[in-house]
Tab-separated table of C-alpha atoms and ligand atoms in Angstrom:
chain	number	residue	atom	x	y	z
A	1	UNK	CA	-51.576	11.698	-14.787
A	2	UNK	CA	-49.959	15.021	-15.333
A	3	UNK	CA	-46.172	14.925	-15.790
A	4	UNK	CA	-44.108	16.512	-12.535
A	5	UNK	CA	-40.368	16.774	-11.824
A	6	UNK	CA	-39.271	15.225	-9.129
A	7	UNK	CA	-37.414	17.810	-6.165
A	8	UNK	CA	-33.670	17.102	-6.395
A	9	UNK	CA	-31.943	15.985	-3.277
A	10	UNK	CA	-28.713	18.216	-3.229
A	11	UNK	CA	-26.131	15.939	-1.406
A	12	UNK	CA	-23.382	18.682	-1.628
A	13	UNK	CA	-25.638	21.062	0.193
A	14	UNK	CA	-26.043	18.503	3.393
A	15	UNK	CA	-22.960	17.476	2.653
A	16	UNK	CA	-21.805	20.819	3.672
A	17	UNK	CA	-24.251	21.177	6.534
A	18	UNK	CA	-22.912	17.512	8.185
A	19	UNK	CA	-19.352	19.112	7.471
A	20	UNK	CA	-20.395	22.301	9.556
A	21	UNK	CA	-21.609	20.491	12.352
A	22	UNK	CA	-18.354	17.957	12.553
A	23	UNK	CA	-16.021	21.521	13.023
A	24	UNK	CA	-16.690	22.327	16.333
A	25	UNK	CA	-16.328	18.897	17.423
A	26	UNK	CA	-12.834	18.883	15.904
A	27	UNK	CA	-11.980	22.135	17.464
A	28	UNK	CA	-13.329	20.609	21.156
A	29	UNK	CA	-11.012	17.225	20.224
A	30	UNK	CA	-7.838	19.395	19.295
A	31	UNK	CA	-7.828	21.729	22.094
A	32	UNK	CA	-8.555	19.370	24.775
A	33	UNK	CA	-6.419	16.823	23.630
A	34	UNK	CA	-3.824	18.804	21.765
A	35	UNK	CA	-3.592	17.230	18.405
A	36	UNK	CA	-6.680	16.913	15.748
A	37	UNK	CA	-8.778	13.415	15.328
A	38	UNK	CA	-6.257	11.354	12.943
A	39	UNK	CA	-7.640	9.858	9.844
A	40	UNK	CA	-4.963	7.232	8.032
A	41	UNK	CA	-6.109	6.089	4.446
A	42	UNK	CA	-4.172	3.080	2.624
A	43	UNK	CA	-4.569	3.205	-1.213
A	44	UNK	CA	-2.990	0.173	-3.222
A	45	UNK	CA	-2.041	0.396	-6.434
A	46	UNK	CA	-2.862	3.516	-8.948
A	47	UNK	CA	-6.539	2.413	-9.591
A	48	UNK	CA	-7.323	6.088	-11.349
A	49	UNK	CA	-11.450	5.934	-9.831
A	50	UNK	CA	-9.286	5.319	-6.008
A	51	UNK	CA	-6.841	8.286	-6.915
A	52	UNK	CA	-9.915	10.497	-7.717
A	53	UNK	CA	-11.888	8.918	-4.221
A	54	UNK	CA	-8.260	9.221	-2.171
A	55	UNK	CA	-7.829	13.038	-3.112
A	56	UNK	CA	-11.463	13.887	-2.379
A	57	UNK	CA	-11.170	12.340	1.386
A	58	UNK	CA	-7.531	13.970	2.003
A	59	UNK	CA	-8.856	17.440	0.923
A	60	UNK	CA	-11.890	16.891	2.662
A	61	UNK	CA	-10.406	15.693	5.994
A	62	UNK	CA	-7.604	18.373	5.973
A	63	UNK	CA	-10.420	21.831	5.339
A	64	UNK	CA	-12.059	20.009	8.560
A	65	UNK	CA	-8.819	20.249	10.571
A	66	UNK	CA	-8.528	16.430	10.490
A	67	UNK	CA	-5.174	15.439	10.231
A	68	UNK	CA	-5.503	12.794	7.231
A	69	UNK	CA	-2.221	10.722	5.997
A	70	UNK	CA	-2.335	8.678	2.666
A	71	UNK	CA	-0.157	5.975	2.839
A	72	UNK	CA	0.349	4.418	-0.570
A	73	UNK	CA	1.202	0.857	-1.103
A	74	UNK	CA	2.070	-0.560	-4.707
A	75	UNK	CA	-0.231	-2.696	-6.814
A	76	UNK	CA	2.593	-5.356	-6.432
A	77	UNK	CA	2.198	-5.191	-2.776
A	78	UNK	CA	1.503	-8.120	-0.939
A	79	UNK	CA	-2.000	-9.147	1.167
A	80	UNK	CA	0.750	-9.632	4.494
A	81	UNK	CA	2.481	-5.993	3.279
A	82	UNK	CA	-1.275	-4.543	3.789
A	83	UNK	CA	-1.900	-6.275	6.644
A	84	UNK	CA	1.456	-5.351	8.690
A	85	UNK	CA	0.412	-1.492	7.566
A	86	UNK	CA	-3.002	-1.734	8.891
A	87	UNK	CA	-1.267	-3.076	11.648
A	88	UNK	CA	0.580	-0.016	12.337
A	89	UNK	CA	-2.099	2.264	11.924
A	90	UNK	CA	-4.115	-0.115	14.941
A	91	UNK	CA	-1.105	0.826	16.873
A	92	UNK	CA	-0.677	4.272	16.303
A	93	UNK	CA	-1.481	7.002	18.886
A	94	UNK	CA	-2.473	10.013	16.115
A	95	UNK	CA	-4.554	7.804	14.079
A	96	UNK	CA	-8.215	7.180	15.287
A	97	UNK	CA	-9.852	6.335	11.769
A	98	UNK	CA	-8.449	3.840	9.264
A	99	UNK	CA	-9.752	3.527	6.149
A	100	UNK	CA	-8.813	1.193	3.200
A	101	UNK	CA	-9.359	2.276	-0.366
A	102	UNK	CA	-11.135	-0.178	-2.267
A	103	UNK	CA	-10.976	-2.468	-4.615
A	104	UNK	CA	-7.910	-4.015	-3.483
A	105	UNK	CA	-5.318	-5.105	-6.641
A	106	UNK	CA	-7.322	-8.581	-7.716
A	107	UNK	CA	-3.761	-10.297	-7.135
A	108	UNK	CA	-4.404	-10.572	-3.077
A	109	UNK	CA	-6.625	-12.792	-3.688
A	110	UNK	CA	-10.860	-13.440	-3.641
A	111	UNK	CA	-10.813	-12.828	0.267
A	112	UNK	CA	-8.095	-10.177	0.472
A	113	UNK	CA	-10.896	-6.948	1.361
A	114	UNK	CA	-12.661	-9.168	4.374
A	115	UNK	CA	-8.796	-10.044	5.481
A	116	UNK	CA	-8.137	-6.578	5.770
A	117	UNK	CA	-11.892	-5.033	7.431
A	118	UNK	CA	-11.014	-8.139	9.920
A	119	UNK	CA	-7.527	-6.504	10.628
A	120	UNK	CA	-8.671	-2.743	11.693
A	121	UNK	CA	-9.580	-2.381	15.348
A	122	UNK	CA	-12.883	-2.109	15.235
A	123	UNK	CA	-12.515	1.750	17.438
A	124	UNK	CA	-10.899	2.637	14.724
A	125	UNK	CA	-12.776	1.360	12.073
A	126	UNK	CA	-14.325	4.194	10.304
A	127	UNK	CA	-15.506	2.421	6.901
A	128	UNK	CA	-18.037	0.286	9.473
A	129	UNK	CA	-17.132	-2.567	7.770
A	130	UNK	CA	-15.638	-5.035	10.614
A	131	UNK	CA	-17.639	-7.724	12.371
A	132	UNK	CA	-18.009	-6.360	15.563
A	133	UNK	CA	-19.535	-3.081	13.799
A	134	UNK	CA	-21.600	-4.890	11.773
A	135	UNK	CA	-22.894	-7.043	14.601
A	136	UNK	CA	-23.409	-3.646	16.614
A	137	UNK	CA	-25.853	-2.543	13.659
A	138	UNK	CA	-27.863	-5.126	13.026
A	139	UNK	CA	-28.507	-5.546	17.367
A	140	UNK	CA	-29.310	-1.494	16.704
A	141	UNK	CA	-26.434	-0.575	18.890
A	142	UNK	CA	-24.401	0.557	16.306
A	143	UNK	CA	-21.387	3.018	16.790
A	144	UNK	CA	-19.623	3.464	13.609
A	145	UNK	CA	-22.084	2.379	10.707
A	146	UNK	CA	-20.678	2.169	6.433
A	147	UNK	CA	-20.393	5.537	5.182
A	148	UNK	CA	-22.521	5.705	2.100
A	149	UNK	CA	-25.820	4.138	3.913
A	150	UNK	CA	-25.785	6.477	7.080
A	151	UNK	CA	-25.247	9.279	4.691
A	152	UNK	CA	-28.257	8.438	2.924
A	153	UNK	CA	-30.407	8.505	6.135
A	154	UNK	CA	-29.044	12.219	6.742
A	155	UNK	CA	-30.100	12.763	3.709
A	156	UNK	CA	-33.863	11.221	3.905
A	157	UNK	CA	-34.182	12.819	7.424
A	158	UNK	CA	-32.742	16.549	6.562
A	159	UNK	CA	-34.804	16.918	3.442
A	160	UNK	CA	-38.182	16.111	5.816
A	161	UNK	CA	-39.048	12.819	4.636
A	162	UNK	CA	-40.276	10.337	6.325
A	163	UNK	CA	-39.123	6.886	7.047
A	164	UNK	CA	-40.821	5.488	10.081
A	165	UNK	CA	-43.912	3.543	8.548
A	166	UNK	CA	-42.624	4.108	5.194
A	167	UNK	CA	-42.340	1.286	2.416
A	168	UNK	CA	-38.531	0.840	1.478
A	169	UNK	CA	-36.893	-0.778	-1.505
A	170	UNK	CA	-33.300	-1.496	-1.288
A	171	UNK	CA	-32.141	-2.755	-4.572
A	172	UNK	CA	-28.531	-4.404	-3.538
A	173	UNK	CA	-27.500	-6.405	-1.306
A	174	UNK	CA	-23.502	-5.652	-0.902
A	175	UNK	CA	-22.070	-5.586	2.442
A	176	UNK	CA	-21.226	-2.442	2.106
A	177	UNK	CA	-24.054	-0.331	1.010
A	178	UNK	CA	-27.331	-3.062	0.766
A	179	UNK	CA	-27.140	-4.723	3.435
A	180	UNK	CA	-26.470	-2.112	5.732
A	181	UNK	CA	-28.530	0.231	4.546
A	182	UNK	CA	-31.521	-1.876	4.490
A	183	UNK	CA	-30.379	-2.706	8.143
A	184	UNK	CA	-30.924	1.590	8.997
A	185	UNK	CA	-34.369	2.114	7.377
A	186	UNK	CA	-35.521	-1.139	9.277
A	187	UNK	CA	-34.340	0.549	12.844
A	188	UNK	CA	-35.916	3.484	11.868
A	189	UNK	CA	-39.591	1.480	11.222
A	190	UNK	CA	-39.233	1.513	7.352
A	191	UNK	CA	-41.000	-1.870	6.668
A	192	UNK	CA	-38.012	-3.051	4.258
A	193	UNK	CA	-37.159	-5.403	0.952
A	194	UNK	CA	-34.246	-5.990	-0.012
A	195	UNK	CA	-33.746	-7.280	-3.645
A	196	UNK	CA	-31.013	-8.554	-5.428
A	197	UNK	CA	-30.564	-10.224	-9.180
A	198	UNK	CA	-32.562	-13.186	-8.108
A	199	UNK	CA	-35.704	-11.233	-7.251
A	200	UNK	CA	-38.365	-11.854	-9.471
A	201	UNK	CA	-40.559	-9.075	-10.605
A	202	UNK	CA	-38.153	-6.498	-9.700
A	203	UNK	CA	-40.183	-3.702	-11.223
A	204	UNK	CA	-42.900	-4.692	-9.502
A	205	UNK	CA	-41.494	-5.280	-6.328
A	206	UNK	CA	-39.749	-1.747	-6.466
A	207	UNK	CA	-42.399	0.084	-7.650
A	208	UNK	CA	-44.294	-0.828	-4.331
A	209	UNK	CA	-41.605	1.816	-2.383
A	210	UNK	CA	-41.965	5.389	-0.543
A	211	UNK	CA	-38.206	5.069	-0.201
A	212	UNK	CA	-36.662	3.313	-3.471
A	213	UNK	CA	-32.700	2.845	-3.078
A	214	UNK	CA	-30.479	1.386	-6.173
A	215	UNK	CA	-27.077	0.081	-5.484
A	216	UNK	CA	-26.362	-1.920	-8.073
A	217	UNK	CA	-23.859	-1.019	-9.807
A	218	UNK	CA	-25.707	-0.801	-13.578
A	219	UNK	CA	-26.021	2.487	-15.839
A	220	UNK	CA	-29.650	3.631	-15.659
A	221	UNK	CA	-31.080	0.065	-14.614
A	222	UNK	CA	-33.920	1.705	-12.720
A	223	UNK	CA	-36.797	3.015	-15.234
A	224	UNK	CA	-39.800	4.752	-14.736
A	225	UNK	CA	-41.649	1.383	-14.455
A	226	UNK	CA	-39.679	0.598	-11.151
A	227	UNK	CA	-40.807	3.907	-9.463
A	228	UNK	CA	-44.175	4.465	-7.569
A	229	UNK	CA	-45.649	8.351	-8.486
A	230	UNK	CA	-44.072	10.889	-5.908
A	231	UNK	CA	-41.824	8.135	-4.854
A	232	UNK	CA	-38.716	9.148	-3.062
A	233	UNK	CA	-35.440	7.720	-5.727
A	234	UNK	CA	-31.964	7.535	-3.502
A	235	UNK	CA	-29.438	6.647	-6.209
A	236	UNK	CA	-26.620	5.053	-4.704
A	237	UNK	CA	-25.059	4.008	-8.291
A	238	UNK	CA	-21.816	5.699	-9.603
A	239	UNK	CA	-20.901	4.149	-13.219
A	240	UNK	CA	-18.707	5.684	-15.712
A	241	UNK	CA	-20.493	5.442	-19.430
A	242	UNK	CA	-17.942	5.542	-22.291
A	243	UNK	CA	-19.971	3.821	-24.729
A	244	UNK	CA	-21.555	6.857	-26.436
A	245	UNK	CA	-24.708	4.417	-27.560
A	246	UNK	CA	-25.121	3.761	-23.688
A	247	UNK	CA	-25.452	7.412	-22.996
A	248	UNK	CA	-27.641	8.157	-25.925
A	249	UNK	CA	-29.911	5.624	-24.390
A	250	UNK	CA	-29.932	8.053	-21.113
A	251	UNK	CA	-30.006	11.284	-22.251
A	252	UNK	CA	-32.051	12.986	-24.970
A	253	UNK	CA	-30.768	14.449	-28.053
A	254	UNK	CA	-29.390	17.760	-27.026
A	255	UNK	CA	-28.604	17.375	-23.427
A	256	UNK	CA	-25.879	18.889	-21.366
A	257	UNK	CA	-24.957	15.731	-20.430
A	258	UNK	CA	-24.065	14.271	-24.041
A	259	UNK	CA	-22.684	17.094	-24.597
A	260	UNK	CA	-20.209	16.602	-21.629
A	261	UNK	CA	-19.628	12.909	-22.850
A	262	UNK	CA	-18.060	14.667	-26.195
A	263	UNK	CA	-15.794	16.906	-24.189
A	264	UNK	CA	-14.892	14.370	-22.137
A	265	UNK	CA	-15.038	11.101	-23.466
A	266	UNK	CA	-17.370	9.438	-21.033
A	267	UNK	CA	-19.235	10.741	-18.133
A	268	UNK	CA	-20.466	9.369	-14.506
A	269	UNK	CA	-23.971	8.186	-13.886
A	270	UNK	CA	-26.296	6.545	-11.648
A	271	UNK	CA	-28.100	3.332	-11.226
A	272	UNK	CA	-31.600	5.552	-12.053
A	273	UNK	CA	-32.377	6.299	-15.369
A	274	UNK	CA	-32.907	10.497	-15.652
A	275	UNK	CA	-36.141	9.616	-16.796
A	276	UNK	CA	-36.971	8.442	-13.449
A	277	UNK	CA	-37.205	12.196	-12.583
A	278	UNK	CA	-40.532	12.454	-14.497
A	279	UNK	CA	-42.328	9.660	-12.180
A	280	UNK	CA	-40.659	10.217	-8.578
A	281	UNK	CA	-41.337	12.880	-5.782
A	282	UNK	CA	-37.812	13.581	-4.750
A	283	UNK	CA	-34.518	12.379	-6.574
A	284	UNK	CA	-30.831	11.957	-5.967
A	285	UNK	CA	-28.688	13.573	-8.837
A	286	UNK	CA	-25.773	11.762	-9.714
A	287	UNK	CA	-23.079	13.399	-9.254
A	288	UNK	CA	-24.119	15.674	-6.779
A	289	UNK	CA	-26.476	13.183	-4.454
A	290	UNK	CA	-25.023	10.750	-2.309
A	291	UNK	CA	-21.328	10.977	-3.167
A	292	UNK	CA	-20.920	13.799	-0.927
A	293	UNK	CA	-22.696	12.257	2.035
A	294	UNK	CA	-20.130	9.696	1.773
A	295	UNK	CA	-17.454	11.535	2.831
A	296	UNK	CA	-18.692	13.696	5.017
A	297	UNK	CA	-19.976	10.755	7.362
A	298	UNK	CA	-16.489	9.641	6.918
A	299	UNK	CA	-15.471	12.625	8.768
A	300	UNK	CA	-18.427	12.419	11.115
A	301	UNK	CA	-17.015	8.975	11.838
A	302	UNK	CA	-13.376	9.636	12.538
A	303	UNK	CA	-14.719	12.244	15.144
A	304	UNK	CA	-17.130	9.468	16.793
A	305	UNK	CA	-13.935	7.468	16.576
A	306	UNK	CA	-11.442	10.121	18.368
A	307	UNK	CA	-14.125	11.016	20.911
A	308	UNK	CA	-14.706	7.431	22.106
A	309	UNK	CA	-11.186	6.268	22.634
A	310	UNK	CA	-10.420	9.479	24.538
A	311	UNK	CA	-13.251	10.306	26.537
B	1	NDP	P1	-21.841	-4.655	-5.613
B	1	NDP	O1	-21.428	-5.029	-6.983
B	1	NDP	O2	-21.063	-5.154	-4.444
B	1	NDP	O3	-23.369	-5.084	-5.397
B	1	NDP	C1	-24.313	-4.858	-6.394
B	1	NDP	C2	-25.630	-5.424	-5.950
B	1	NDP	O4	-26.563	-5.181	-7.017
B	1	NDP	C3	-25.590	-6.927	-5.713
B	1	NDP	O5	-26.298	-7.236	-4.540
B	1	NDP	C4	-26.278	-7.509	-6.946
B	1	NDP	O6	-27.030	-8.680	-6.708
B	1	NDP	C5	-27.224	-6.396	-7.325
B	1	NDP	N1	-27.506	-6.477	-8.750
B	1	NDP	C6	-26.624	-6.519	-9.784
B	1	NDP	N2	-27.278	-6.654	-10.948
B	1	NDP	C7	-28.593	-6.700	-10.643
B	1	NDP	C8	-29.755	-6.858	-11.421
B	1	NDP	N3	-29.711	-6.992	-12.758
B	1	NDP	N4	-30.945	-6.872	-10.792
B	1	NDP	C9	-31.008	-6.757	-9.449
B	1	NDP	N5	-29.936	-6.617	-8.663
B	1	NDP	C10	-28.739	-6.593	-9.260
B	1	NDP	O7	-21.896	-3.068	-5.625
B	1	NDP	P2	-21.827	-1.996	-4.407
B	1	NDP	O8	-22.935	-2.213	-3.463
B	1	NDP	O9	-20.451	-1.928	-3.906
B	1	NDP	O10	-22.078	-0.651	-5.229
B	1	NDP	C11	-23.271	-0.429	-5.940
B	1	NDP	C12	-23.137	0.874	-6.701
B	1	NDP	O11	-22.963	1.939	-5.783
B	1	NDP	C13	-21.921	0.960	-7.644
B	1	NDP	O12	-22.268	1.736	-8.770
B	1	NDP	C14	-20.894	1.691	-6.811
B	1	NDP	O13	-19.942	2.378	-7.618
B	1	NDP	C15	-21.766	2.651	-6.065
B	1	NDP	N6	-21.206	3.120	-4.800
B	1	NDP	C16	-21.337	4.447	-4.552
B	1	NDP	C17	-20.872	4.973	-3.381
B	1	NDP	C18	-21.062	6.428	-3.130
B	1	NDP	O14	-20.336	7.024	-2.364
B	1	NDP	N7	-22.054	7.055	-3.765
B	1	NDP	C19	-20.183	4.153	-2.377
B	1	NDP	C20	-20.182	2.746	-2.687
B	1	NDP	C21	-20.672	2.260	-3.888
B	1	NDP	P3	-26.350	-10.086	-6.282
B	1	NDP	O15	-25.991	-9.929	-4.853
B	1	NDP	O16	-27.445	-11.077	-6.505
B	1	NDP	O17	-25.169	-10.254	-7.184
């Protein structure tokens, strides 16, 4: 078969269009309510990937006219500490989103994050990560759904293609991107696997898909073999390389992107291997793809969030 290229998936441009569409909502909040949708964000610790992830939200948040406050906590902080914060945030009158930074410090313990998703008020939880939200997805009555997966839909729908009758792959099964995700494509008719590192045949399996999603968490796991011809890729993955012999296995001699790792010292990639782009019909880049969507439905969600508790 001749070789094609498959169309990139721009997340920054829908990114921008989802970020457009949130403004006037904002603007409708503020003036009838007089103050802005309130976002609070606890980061823990000085984790430098959360820093990076923190700033990104604030600046995002603040150019929409949210009113976003980070309140920090130190890596020595204690699970209760975190919990009487959240706390606060439940009870506060500007806040309508609250959104905790993970990972948490590993010394609060195994069960520390599902301690804290349990904590927010579920009206305020924009991350879509408590109970009661995650019940409200899976009956397909959802109200504020995780991020990263709902961002991928907007991304599927607003580049045309289509899910309803579609085979989809979801290769992860976290509770915050698999399972959830898999849980959207489903409601939208997608007839939907979800695979995991038990699966057997996982290339095969995955190479079945219309709509292949990775979320694993592994540089470049998913080759060409994985992917079905004209195959839409989503890559979900976001994993910094700093093993030069990792990214030489990625790249070709002479790409931008080793030369970037020399600048640099490592550089950010996906769960897809570029090679991937050869084999599918459309393609997330990473950076670039789904990153983006991620915060801009977190925006989306504080408004949702604002709007219903003040109707
Ligand atoms: P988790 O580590 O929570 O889950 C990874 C999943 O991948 C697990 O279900 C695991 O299976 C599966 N997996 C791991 N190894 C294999 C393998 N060899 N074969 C098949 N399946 C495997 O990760 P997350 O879901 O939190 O994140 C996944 C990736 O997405 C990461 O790179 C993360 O950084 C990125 N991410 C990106 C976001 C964005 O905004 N773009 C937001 C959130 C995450 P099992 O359950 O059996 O262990």
């Amino acid at each position: 078969m001749a070789q094609t290229t498959a169309r990139l998936l721009d997340g920054q441009s829908v990114a921008a269009a989802i970020r457009e569409s949130v403004l006037p909502e904002v603007h409708a909040f503020s003036a009838r309510t007089g103050r802005p949708p309130g976002l609070g964000i606890v980061l823990v610790g000085d984790d430098p990937a959360s820093e990076i992830y923190v700033r990104n939200k604030v600046r995002a948040g603040t150019e929409s006219g949210l009113r976003v406050d980070l309140n920090r906590l130190p890596a020595s902080a204690s699970l209760d500490e975190l919990l009487a914060l959240v706390a606060r945030l439940n009870a506060s009158p500007v806040h309508d989103g609250i959104l905790v930074q993970a990972p948490l410090p590993s010394a609060m313990g195994r069960g520390a994050s599902q301690r804290v998703f349990d904590t927010i008020d579920p009206i305020k939880d924009v991350d879509g990560f408590h109970p009661v939200n995650v019940g409200k997805l899976v009956q397909g009555r959802a109200h504020l759904v995780a991020c990263t997966p709902s961002g991928v839909i907007e991304m599927l729908q607003r580049s045309d293609i289509p899910i309803a009758g579609s085979r989809a792959v979801v290769i992860g099964r976290s509770e915050i991107v698999g399972k959830p995700m898999a849980m959207l494509l489903l409601q939208r008719d997608a007839t939907v696997t979800i695979c995991h590192s038990k699966t057997p045949d996982l290339a095969k399996t995955a190479a079945a898909a219309d709509i292949l999603v990775a979320a694993i968490g592994r540089a470049g796991f998913v080759t060409a073999e994985f992917v079905k011809p004209g195959a839409t890729v989503i890559d979900v993955g976001i994993n910094r390389v700093t093993d030069r012999a990792v990214a030489d296995r990625l790249f070709p001699p002479g790409a931008a992107r080793l030369a970037d790792f020399d600048r640099r010292g490592s550089i950010v990639v996906g769960d897809v291997h570029p090679g991937v782009s050869d084999v599918a019909g459309a393609l997330t880049p990473v950076p670039g793809g789904v990153g983006p969507l991620t915060i801009a439905m977190l925006l989306k969600n504080t408004v949702t969030a604002a709007q219903a508790a003040h109707p």
